[in-house]
Tab-separated table of C-alpha atoms and ligand atoms in Angstrom:
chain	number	residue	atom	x	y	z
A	15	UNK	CA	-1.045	5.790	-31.137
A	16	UNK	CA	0.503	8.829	-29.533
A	17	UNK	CA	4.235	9.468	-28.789
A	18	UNK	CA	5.467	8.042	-24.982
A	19	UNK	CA	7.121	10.855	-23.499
A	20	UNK	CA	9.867	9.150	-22.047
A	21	UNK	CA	11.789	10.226	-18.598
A	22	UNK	CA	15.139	11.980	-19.094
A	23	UNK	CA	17.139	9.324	-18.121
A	24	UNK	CA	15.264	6.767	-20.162
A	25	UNK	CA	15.797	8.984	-22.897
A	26	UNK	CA	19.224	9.771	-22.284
A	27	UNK	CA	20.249	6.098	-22.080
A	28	UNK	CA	18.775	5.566	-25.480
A	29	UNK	CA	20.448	8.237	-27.155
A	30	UNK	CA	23.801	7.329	-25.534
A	31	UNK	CA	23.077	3.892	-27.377
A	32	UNK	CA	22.448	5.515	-30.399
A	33	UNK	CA	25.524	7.681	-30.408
A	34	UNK	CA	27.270	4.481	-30.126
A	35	UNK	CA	25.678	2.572	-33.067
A	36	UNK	CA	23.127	0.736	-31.109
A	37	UNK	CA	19.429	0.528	-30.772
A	38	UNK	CA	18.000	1.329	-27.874
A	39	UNK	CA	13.666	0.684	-26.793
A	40	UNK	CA	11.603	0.742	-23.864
A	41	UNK	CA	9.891	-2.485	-23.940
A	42	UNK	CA	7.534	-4.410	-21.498
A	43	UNK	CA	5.747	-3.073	-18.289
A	44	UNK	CA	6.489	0.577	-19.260
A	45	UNK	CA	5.184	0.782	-22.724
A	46	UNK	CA	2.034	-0.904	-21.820
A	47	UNK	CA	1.251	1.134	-18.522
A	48	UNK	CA	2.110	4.232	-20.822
A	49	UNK	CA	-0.059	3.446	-23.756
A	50	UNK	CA	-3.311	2.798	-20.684
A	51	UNK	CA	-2.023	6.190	-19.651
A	52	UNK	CA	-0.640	4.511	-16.274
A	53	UNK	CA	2.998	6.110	-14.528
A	54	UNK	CA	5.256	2.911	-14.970
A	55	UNK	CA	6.933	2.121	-11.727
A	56	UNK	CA	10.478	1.242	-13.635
A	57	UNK	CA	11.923	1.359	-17.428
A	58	UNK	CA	13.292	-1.646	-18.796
A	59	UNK	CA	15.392	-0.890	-21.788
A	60	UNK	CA	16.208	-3.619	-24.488
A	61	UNK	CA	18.959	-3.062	-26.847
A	62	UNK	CA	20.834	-4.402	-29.500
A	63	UNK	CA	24.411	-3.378	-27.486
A	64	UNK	CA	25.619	-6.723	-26.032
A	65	UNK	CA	26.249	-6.029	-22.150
A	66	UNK	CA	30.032	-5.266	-22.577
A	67	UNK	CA	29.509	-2.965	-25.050
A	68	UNK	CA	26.589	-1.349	-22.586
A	69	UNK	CA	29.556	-1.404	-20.003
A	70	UNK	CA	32.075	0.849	-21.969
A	71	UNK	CA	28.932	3.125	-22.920
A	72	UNK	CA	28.099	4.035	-19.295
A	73	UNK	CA	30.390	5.036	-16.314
A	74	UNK	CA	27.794	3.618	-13.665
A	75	UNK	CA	26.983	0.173	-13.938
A	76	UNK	CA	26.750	-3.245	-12.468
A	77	UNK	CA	26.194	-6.631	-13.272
A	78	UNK	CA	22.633	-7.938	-12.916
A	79	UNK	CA	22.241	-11.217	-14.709
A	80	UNK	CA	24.906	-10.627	-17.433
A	81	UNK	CA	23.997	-14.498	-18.285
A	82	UNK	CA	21.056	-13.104	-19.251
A	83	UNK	CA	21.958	-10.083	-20.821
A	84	UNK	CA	20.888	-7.774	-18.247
A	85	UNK	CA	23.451	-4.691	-16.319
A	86	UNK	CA	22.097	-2.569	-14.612
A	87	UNK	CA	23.028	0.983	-15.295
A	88	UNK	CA	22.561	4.048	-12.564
A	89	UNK	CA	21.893	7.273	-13.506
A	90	UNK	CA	20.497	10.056	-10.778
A	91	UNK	CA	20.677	7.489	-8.185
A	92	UNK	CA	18.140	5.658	-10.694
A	93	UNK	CA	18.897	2.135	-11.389
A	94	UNK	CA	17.818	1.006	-15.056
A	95	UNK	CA	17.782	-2.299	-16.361
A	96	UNK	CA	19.043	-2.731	-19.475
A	97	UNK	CA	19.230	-6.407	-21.664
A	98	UNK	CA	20.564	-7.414	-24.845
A	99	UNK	CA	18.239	-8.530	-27.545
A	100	UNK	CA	17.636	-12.120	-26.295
A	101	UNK	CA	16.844	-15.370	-27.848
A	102	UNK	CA	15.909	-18.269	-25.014
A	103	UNK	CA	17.187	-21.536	-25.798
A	104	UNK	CA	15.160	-24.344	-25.101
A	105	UNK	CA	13.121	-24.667	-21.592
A	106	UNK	CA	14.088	-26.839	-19.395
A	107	UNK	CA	12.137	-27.657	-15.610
A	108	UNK	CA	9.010	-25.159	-17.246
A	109	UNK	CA	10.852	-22.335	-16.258
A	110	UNK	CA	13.933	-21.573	-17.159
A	111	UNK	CA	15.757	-21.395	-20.722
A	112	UNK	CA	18.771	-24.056	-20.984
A	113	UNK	CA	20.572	-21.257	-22.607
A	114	UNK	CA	20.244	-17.582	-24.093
A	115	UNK	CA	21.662	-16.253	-26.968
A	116	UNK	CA	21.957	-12.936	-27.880
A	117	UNK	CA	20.772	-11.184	-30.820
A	118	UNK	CA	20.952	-7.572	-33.135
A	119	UNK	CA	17.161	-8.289	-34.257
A	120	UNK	CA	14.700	-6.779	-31.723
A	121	UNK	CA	11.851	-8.508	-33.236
A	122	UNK	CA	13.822	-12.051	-31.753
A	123	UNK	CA	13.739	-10.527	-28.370
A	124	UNK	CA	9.346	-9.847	-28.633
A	125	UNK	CA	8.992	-13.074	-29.789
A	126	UNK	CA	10.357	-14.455	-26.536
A	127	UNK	CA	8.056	-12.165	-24.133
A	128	UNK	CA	4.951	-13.492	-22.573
A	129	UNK	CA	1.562	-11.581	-23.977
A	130	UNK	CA	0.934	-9.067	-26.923
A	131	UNK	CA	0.788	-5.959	-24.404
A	132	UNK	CA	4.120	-7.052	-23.038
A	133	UNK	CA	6.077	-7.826	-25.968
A	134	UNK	CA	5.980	-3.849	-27.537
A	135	UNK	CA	8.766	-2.050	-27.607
A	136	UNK	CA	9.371	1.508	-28.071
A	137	UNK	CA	11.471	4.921	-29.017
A	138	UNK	CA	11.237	8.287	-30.110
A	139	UNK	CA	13.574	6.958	-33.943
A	140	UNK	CA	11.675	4.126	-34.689
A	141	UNK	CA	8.135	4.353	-32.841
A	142	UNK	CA	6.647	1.341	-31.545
A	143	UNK	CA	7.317	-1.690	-32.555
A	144	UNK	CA	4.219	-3.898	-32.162
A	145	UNK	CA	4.561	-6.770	-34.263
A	146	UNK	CA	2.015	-9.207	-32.464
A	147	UNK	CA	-0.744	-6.533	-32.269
A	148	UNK	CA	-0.361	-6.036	-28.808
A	149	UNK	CA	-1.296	-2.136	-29.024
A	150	UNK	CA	-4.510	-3.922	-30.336
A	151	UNK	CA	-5.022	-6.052	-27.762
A	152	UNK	CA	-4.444	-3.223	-25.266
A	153	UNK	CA	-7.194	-1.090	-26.945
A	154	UNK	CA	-9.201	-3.916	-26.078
A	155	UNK	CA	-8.428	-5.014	-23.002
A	156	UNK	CA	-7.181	-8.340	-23.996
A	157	UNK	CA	-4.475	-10.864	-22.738
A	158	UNK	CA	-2.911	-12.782	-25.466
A	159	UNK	CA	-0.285	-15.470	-25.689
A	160	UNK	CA	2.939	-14.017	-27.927
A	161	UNK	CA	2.752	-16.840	-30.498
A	162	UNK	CA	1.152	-20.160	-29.656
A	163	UNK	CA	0.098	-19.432	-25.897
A	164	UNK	CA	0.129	-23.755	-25.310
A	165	UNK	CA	4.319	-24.008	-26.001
A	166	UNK	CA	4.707	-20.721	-24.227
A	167	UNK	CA	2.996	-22.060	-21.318
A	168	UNK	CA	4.918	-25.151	-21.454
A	169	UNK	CA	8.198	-23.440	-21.579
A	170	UNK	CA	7.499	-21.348	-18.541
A	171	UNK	CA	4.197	-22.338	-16.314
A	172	UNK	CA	4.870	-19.329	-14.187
A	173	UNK	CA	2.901	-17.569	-17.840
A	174	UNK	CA	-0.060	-18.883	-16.340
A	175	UNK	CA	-0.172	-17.481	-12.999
A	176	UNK	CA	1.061	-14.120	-14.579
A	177	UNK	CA	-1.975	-14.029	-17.007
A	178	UNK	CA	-4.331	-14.383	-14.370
A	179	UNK	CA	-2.562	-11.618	-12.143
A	180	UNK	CA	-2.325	-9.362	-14.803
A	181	UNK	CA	-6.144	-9.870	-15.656
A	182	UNK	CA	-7.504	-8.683	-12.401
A	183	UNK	CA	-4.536	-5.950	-12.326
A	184	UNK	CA	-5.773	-4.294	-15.575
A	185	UNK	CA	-9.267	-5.761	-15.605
A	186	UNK	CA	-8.781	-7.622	-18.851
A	187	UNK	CA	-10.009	-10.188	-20.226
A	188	UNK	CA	-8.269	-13.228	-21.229
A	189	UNK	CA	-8.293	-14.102	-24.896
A	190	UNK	CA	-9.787	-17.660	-25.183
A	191	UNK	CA	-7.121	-19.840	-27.101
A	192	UNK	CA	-5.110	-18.664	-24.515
A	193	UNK	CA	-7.425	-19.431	-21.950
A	194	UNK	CA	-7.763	-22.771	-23.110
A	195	UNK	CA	-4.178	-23.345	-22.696
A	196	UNK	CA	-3.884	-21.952	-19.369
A	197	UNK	CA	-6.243	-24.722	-18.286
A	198	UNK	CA	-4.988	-27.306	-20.514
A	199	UNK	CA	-1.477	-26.503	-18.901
A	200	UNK	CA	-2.223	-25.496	-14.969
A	201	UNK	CA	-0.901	-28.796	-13.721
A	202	UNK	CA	2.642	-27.541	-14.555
A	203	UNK	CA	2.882	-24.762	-11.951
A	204	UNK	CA	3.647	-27.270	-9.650
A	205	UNK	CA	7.367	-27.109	-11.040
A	206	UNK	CA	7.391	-23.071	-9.882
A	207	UNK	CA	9.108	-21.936	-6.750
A	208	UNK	CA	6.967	-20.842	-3.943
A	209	UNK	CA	8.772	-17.364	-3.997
A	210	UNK	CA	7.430	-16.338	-7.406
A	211	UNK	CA	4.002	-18.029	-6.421
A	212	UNK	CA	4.021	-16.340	-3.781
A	213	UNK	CA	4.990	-12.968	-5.228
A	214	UNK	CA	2.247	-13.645	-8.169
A	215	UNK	CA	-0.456	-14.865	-5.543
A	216	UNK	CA	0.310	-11.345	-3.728
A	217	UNK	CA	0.319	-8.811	-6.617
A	218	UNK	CA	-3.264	-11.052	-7.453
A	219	UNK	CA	-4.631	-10.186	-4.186
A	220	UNK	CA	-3.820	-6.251	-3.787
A	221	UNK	CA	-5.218	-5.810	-7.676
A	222	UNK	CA	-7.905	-3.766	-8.457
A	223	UNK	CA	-10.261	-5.716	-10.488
A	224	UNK	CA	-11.142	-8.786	-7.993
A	225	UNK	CA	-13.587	-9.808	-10.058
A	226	UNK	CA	-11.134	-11.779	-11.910
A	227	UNK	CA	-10.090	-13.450	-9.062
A	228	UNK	CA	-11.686	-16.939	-9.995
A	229	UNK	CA	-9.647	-17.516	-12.701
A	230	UNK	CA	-7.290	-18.376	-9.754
A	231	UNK	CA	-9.568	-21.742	-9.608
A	232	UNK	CA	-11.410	-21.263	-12.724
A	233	UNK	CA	-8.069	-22.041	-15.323
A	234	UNK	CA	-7.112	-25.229	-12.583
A	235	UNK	CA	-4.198	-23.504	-11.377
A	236	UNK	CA	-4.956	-23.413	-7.601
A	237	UNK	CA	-5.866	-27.115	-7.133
A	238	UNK	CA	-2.401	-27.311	-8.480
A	239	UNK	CA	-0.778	-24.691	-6.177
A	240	UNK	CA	-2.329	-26.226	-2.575
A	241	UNK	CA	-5.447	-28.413	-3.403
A	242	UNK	CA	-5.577	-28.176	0.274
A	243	UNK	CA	-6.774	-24.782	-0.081
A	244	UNK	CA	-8.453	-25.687	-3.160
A	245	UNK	CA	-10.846	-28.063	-1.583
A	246	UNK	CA	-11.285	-25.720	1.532
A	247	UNK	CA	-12.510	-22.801	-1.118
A	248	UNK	CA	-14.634	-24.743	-2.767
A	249	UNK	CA	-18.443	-23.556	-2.228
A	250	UNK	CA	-17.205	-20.688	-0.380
A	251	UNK	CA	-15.871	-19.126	-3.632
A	252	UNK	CA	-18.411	-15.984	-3.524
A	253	UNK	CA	-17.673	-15.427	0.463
A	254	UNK	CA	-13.679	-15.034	-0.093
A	255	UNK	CA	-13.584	-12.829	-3.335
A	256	UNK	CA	-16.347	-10.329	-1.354
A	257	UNK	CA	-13.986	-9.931	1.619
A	258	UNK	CA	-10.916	-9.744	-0.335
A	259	UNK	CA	-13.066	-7.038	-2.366
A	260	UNK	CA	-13.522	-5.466	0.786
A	261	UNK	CA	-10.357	-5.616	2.439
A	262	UNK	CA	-7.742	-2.964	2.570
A	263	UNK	CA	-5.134	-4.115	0.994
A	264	UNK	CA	-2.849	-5.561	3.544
A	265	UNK	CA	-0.706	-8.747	2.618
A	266	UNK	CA	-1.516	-10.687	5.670
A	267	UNK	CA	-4.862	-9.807	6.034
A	268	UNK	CA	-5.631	-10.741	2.405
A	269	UNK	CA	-3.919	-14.166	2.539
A	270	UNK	CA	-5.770	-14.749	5.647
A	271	UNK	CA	-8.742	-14.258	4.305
A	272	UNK	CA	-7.951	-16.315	1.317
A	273	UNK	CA	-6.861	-19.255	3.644
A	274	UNK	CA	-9.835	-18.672	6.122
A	275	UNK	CA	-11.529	-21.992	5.273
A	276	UNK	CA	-8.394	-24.183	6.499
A	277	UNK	CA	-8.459	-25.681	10.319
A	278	UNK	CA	-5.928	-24.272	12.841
A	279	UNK	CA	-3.971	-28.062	13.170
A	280	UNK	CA	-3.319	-27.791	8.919
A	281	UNK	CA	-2.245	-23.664	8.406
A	282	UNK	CA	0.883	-23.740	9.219
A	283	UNK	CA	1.386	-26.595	6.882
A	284	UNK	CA	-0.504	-24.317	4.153
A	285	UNK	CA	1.410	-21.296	4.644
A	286	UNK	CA	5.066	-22.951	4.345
A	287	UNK	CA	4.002	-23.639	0.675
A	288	UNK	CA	4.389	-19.960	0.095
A	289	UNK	CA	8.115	-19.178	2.494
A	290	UNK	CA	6.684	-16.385	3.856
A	291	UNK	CA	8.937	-14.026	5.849
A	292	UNK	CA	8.419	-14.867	9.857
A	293	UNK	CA	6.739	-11.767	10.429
A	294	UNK	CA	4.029	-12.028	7.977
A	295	UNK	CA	3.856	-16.010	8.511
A	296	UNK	CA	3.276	-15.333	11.692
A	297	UNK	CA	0.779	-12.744	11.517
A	298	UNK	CA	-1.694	-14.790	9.460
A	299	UNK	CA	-1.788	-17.989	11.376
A	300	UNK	CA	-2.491	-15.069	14.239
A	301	UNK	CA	-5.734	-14.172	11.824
A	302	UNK	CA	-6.328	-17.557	11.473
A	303	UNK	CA	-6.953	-18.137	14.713
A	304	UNK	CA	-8.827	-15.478	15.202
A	305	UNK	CA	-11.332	-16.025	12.662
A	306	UNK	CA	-14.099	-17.031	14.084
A	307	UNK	CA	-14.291	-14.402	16.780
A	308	UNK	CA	-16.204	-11.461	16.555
A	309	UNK	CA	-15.401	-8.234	17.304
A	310	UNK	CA	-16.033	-6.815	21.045
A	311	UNK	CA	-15.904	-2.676	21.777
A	312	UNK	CA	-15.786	-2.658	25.612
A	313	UNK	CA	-12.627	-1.183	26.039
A	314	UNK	CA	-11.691	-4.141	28.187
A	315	UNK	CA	-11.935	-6.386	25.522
A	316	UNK	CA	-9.995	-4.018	23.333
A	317	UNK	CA	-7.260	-3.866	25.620
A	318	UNK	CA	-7.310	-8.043	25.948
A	319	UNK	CA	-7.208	-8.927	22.977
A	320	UNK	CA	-4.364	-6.736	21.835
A	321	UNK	CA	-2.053	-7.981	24.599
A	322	UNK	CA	-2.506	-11.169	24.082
A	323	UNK	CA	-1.849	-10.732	19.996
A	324	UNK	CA	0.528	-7.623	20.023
A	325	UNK	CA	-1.023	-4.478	19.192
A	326	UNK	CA	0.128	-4.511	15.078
A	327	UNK	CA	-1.799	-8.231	15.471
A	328	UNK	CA	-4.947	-6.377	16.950
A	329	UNK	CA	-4.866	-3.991	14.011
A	330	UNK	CA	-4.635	-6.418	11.594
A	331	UNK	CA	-7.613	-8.245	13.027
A	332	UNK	CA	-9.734	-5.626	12.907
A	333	UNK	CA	-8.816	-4.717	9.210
A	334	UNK	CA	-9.641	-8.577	8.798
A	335	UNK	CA	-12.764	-8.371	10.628
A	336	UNK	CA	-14.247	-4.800	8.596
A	337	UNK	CA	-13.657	-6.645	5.295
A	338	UNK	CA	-15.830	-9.639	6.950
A	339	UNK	CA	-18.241	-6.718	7.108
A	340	UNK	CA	-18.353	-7.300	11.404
A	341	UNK	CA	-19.736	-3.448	11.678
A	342	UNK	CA	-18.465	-2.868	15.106
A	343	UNK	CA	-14.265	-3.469	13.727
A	344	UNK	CA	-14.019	0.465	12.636
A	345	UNK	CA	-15.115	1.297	16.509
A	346	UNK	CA	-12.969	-1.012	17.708
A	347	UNK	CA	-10.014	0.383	15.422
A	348	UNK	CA	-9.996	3.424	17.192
A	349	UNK	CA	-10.790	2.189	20.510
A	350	UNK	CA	-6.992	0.623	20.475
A	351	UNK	CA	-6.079	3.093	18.357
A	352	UNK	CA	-6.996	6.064	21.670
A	353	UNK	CA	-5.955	3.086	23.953
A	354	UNK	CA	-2.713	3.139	22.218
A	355	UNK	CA	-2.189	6.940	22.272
A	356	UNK	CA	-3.315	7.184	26.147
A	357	UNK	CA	-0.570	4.538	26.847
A	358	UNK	CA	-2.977	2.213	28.620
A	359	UNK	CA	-0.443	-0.779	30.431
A	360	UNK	CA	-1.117	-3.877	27.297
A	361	UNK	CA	2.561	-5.600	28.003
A	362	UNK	CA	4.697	-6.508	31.262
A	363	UNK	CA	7.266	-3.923	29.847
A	364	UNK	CA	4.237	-0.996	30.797
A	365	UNK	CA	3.820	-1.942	33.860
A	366	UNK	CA	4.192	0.379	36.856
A	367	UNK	CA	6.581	-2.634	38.684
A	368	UNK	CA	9.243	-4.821	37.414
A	369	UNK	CA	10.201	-8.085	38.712
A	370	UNK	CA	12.728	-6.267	40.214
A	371	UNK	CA	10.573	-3.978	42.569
A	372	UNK	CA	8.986	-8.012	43.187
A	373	UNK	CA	12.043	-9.579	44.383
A	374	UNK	CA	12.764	-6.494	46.505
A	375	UNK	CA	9.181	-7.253	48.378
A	376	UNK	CA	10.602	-10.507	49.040
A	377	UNK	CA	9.161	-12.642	46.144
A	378	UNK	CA	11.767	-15.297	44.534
A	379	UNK	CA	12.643	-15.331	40.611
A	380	UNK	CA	11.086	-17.880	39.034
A	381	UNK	CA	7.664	-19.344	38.128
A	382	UNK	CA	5.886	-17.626	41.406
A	383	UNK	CA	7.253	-14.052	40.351
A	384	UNK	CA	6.123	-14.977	36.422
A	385	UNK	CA	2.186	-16.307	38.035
A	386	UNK	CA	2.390	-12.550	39.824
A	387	UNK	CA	3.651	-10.647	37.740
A	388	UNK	CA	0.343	-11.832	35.102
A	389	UNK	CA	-1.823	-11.017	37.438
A	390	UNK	CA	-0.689	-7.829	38.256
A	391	UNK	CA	-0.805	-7.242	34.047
A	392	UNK	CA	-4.367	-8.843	34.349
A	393	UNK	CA	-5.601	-6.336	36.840
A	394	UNK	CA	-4.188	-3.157	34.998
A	395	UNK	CA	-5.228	-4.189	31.717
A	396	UNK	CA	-8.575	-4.492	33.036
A	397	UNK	CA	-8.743	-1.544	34.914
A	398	UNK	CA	-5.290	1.123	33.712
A	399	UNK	CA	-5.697	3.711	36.756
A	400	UNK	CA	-4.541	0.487	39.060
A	401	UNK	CA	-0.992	0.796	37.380
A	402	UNK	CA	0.985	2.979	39.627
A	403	UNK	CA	3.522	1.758	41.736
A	404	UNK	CA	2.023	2.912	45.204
A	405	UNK	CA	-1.244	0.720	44.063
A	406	UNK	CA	0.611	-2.545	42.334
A	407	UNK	CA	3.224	-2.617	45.528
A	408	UNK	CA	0.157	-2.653	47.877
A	409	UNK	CA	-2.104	-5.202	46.193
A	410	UNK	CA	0.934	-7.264	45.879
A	411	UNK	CA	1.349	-7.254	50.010
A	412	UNK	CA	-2.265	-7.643	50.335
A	413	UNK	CA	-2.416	-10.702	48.196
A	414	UNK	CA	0.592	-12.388	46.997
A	415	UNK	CA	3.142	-12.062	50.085
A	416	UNK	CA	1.024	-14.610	52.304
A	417	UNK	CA	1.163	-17.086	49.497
A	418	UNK	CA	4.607	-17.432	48.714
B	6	LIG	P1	5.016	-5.249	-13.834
B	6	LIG	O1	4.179	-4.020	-13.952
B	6	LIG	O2	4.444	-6.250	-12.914
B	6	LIG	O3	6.468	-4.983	-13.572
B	6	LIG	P2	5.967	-6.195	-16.337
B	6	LIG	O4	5.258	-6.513	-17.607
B	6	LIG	O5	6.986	-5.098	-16.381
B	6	LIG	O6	4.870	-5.929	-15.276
B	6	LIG	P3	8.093	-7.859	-15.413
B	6	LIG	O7	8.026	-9.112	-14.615
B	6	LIG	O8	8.733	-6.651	-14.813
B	6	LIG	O9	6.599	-7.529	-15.850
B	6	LIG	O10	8.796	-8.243	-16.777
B	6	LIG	C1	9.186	-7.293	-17.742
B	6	LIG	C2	8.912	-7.842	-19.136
B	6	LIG	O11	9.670	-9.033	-19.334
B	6	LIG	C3	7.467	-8.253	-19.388
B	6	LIG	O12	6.694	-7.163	-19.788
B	6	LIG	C4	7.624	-9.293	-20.476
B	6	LIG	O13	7.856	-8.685	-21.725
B	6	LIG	C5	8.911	-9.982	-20.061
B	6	LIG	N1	8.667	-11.138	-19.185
B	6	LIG	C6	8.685	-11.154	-17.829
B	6	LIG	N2	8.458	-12.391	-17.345
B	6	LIG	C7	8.293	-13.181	-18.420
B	6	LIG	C8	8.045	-14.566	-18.604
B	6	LIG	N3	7.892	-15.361	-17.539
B	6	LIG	N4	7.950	-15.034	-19.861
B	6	LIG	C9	8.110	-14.222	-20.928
B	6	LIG	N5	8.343	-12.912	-20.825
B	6	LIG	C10	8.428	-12.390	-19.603
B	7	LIG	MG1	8.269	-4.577	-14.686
């Protein structure tokens, strides 16, 4: 296996360990991306340096999960993460070690690591260090349990999901005494918290090889997550991985798609499994409602639909609709998209005449101004060259002043 060339600062911080009498290794994400001959987003460096003595080694650092051997250490404006040789005590809840202890041995710390292509560590003294054959497995495109995959997936359940996600991430396959105890063991992601479901669930949906998506149902482990949306995927399996295979790869648009088979009265039920921020929350049960309509490209229709969502909604719905292959969604796209530009009146807040200009012609605050106002906005959105102020003030005369 070739030499990683490792990033100055990377390197730096592992020489500065050395000089110091400790080891110092890349480990985890980094070293497999590099050996696939993929940019790793981050470093993670594991050393043998207990995080005080990391401390007094560099000027720049703060406290990360010190419990857990980790400080952080800047460098360039870079943060780096950098953890003591670990041993994890015994699991408690399926997630979380009772306690860590730290250790001088790096081949303690791989032992504790989830799969073979994760638990390699590297740097430019001692090489790699690879002692479960996970440069093998790499070669080969395989995901494999560190050790014997059923404890490891009974220690920590969130293994399971992570196998899966990294499966359609690197389009690998899963080895199949692991397998076995990913399905033999699915039932205990109910004890994970919906934020690292969630975040798990999300990296599955924006990866690359979607064709691994049915492990997601396939190893158990979504009946066990919401068997609400279990049951409402069933038989429709085929339909949901080809859209999310189609889709752009927009959170909200991919979770709606993925949730597409659940009835307006029971979404919002679904999605507060997953704590969503408001924003996104919000924008899917938007798509969910929306499902079933199709697509329209009279420019009227365009300009409808995105007042009554919000124009980002709009977007989204068309980005939703083009993975459901509706042909006419691109069109539509940059309909709103010149609507948008042209500043065609979508909200009260465009229009040509304020409430204020209303209670001026004599019309009261209140529900009556509200009823006119909207109909004014209906009018414009329909047709934009009626919003000027010379035509809204005389259609309001015409029609509205009588009323009141
Ligand atoms: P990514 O590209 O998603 O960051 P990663 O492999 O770096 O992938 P991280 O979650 O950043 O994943 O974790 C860093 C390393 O820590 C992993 O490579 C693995 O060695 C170890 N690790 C992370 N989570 C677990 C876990 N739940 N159980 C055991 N080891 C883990
Ligand atoms: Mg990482």
């Amino acid at each position: 296996m070739d030499k990683i060339i490792l990033p100055p600062d990377a390197a730096f911080i592992i020489d500065r360990l050395r000089e110091n009498g400790f080891e110092g290794h890349i480990v985890g994400g980094c070293v497999r991306d590099s050996i696939m001959g993929i940019k790793p987003h981050d470093y993670d460096i594991t050393t043998s340096a207990k995080p005080e003595e990391v401390k007094k080694i560099f000027p720049h650092t703060f406290d990360t999960g010190i419990k857990h051997g980790t400080v952080t250490v800047v460098l360039n404006k870079q943060n780096y993460e950098v953890t003591t040789f670990r041993i994890d005590g015994e699991y408690e809840d399926c997630r979380h070690p009772k306690d860590v202890s730290f250790t001088r041995d790096i081949h303690e710390d791989l032992l504790r690591r989830d799969f073979t292509m994760n638990a390699i560590a590297y740097n430019p003294y001692d090489g790699y260090t690879d002692i479960f054959g996970g440069i093998d497995d790499i070669g080969r495109k395989i995901i494999r349990g560190v050790g014997d995959p059923d404890e490891r997936f009974k220690e920590d359940a969130l293994r399971i999901l992570r196998a899966v996600r990294f499966s359609a991430q690197l389009g690998f396959e899963i080895e199949p005494e692991t397998r076995r105890a990913m399905e033999n063991n699915a039932n205990l992601i109910k004890n994970i918290s919906a934020e690292r479901i969630r975040e798990e669930l999300t990296k599955l949906l924006i990866s690359e090889h979607i064709e691994k998506l049915p492990l997601l149902w396939q190893s158990g482990l979504l009946e066990n997550i919401s068997q609400r949306l279990a049951r409402s995927i069933s038989g429709r399996e085929d339909i949901i991985q080809n859209e999310i295979a189609q889709s752009e790869k927009i959170v909200p648009v991919l979770f709606a798609i993925l949730t597409q088979f659940i009835n307006t009265d029971d979404i919002k039920k679904e999605l507060s499994l997953y704590k969503f921020d408001n924003k996104t929350l919000n924008q899917i049960i938007c798509l969910n409602s929306l499902i079933n309509r199709k697509v329209e490209t009279d420019e009227i229709s365009i300009r409808r639909l995105a007042s009554q969502t919000g124009i980002e909604n709009a977007f989204l719905f068309y980005s939703l609709k083009n993975a459901q292959g509706d042909y006419k969604a691109a069109e539509a796209k940059n309909m709103l998209n010149s609507a948008v530009k042209r500043g065609d009146c979508l909200f009260l807040k465009d229009m040509a005449l304020s409430g204020k200009d209303l209670i001026s012609l004599g019309i009261k605050p209140g529900r009556e101004m509200g009823a006119v106002l909207n109909k004014l906005l209906e009018m414009v959105i329909d047709d934009p060259k009626l919003n000027t102020r010379e035509i809204l003030i005389k259609t309001v005369k015409e029609n509205f002043i009588d009323n009141i």
